[in-house]
Tab-separated table of C-alpha atoms in Angstrom:
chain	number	residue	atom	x	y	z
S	1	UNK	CA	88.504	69.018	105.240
S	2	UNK	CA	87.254	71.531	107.622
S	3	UNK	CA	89.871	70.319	110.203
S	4	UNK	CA	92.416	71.252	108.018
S	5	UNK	CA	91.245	74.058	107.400
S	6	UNK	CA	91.264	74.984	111.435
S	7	UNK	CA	95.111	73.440	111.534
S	8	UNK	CA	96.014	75.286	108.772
S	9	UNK	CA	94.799	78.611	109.936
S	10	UNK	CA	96.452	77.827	113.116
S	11	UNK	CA	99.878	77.352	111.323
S	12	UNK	CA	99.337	80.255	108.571
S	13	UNK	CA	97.915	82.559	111.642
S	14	UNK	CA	100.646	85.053	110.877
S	15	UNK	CA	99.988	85.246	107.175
S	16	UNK	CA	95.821	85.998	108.205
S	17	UNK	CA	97.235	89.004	110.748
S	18	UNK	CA	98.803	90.464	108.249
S	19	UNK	CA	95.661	90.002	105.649
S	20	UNK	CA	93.713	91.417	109.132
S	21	UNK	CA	95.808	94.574	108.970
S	22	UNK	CA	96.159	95.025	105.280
S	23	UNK	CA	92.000	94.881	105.283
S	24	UNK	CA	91.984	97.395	108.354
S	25	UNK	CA	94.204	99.552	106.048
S	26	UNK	CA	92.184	99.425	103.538
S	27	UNK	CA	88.843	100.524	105.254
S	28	UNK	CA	90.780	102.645	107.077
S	29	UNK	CA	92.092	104.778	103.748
S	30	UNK	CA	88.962	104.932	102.761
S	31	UNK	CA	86.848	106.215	105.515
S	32	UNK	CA	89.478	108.425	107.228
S	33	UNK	CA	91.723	111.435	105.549
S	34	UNK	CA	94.661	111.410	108.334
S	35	UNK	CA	97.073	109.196	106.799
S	36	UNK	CA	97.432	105.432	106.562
S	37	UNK	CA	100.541	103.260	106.474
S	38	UNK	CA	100.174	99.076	106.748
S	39	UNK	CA	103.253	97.621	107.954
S	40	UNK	CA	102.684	93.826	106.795
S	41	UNK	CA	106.107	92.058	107.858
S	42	UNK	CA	104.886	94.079	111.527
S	43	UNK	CA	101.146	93.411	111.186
S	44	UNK	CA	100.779	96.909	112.089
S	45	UNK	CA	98.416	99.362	110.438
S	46	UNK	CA	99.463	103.280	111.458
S	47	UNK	CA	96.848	106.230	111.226
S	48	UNK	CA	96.252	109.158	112.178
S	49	UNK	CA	99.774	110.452	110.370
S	50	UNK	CA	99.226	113.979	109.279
S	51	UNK	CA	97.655	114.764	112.962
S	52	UNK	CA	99.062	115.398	115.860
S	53	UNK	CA	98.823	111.813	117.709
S	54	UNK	CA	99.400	108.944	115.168
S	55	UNK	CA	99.266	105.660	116.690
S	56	UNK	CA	100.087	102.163	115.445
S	57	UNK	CA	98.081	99.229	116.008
S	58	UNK	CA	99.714	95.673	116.040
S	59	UNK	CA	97.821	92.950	114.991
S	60	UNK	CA	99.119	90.255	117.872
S	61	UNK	CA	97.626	86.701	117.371
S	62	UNK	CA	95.027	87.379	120.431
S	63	UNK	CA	93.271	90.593	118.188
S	64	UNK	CA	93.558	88.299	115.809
S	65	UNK	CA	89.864	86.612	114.359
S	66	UNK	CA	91.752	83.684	113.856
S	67	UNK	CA	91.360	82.280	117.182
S	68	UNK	CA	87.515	83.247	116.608
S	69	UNK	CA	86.972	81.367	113.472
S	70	UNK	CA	88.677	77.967	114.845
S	71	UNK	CA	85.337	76.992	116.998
S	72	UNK	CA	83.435	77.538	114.358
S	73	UNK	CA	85.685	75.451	112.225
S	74	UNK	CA	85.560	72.942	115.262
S	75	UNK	CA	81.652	72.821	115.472
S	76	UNK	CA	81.279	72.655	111.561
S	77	UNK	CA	83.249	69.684	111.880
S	78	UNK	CA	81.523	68.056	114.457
S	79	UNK	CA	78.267	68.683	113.112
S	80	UNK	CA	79.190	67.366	109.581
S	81	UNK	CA	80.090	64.221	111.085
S	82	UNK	CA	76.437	63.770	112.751
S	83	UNK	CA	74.886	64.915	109.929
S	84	UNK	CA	76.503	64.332	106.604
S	85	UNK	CA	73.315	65.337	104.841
S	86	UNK	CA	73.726	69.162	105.923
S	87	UNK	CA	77.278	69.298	104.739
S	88	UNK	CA	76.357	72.097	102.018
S	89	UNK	CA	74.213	74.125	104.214
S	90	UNK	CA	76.903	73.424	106.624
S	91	UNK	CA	79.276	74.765	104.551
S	92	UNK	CA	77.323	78.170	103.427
S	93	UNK	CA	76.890	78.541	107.574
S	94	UNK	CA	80.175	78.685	108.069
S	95	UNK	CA	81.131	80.706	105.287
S	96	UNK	CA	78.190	83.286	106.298
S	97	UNK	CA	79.496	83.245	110.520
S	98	UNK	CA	83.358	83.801	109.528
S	99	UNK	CA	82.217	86.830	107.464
S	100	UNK	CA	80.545	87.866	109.960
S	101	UNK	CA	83.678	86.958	112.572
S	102	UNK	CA	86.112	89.003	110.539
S	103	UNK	CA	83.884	92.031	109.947
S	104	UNK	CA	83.544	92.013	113.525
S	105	UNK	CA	86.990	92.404	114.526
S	106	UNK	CA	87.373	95.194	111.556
S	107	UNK	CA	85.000	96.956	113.559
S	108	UNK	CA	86.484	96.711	116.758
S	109	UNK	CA	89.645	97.982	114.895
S	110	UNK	CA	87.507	100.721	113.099
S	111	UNK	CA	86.406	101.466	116.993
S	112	UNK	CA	89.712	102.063	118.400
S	113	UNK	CA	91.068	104.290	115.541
S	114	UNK	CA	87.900	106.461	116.431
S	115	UNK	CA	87.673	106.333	119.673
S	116	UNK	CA	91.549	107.517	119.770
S	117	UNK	CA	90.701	110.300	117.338
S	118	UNK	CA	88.159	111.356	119.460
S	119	UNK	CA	89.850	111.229	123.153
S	120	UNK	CA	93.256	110.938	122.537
S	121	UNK	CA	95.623	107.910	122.544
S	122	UNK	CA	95.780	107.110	126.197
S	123	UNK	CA	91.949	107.314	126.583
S	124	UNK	CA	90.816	106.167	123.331
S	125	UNK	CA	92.808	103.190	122.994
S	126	UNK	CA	91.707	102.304	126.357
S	127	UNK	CA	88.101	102.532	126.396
S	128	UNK	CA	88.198	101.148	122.184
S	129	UNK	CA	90.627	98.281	123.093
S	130	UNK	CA	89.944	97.223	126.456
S	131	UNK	CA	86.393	98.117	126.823
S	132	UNK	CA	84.169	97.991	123.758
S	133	UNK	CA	86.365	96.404	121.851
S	134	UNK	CA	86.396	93.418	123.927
S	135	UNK	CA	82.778	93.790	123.993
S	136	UNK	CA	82.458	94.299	120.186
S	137	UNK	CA	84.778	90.805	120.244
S	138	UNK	CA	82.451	88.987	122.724
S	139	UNK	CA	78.925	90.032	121.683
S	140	UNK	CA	80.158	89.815	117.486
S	141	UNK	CA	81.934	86.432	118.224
S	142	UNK	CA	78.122	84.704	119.959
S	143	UNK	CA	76.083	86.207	117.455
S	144	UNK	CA	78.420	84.762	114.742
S	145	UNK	CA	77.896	81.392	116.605
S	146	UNK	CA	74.171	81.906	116.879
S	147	UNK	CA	73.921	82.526	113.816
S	148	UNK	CA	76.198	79.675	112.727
S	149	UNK	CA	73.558	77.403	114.240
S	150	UNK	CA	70.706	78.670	113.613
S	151	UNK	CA	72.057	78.475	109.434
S	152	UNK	CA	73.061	74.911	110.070
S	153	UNK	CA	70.366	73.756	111.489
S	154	UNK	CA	67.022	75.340	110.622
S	155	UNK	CA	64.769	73.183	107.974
S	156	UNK	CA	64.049	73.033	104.738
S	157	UNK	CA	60.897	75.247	104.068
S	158	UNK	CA	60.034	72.741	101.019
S	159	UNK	CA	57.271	70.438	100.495
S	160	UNK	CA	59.209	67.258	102.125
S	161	UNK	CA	59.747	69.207	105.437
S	162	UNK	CA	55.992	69.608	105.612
S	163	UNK	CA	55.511	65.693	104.477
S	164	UNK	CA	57.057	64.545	107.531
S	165	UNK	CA	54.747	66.989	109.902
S	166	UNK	CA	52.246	65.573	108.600
């Protein structure tokens, strides 16, 4: 089941950009009073329209979380089939790290829209794209995983955890 959920993200991956952008639209409307258009059939999300420097951002399928979720589809998997006992904590771990995963790349897009409010388009979308939003994307995307594992695999606090210590 949690295969197909990784092939079918793969082959729906331009239906979850456009859910990406419509999200970053919606945050976006609500945290910023410059004017926001989505674009769905473009998974593009404009801002910055009653300024002077509006700027588009295009969700392309390398922005996209989707690619960020699939390993964590991929290691749910794996680790269901060793342990078929964990399969609902499994579950709740993943659920819990691809939360985390997509709030992550929100916030890389929330960084860019700020950082080109605050230095301009050819600065801002530089340092928020190339530089911390690649580290936002890098640093989120391990501490999702981290924290997928450590969810997955940590034991029960209850009394037959401390029955076998003993």
């Amino acid at each position: 089941m949690v295969l197909a959920a990784a092939v079918a993200l793969v082959v729906a991956e331009r239906a979850y950009r456009v859910f990406e952008v419509q999200f970053a639209g919606a945050i976006l409307k609500v945290i910023t009073s410059s004017g926001v258009y989505v674009a769905g059939e473009r998974e593009t999300v404009y801002f910055g329209l009653s300024g002077t420097d509006p700027l588009g951002l295009r969700m392309t399928p390398e922005c996209s979380s989707a690619f960020m979720l699939i390993p964590l589809f991929l290691v749910t998997a794996v680790m269901m089939w060793f342990r078929p006992r964990n399969t609902r904590r499994l579950f709740l771990s993943l659920a819990i790290s691809a939360i985390a995963v997509i709030l992550v790349n929100q916030l890389r897009i929330l960084a860019i829209a700020g950082l080109v409010h605050w230095l301009g388009i050819d600065r801002g979308y530089y340092w928020g794209h190339t530089l911390l939003g690649s580290l936002v994307s890098v640093l989120g995307g391990a501490l999702a995983l981290v924290l997928f594992v450590w969810l997955g695999t940590r034991g029960s606090k209850g009394p037959k955890n401390r029955e076998s210590a003993s």
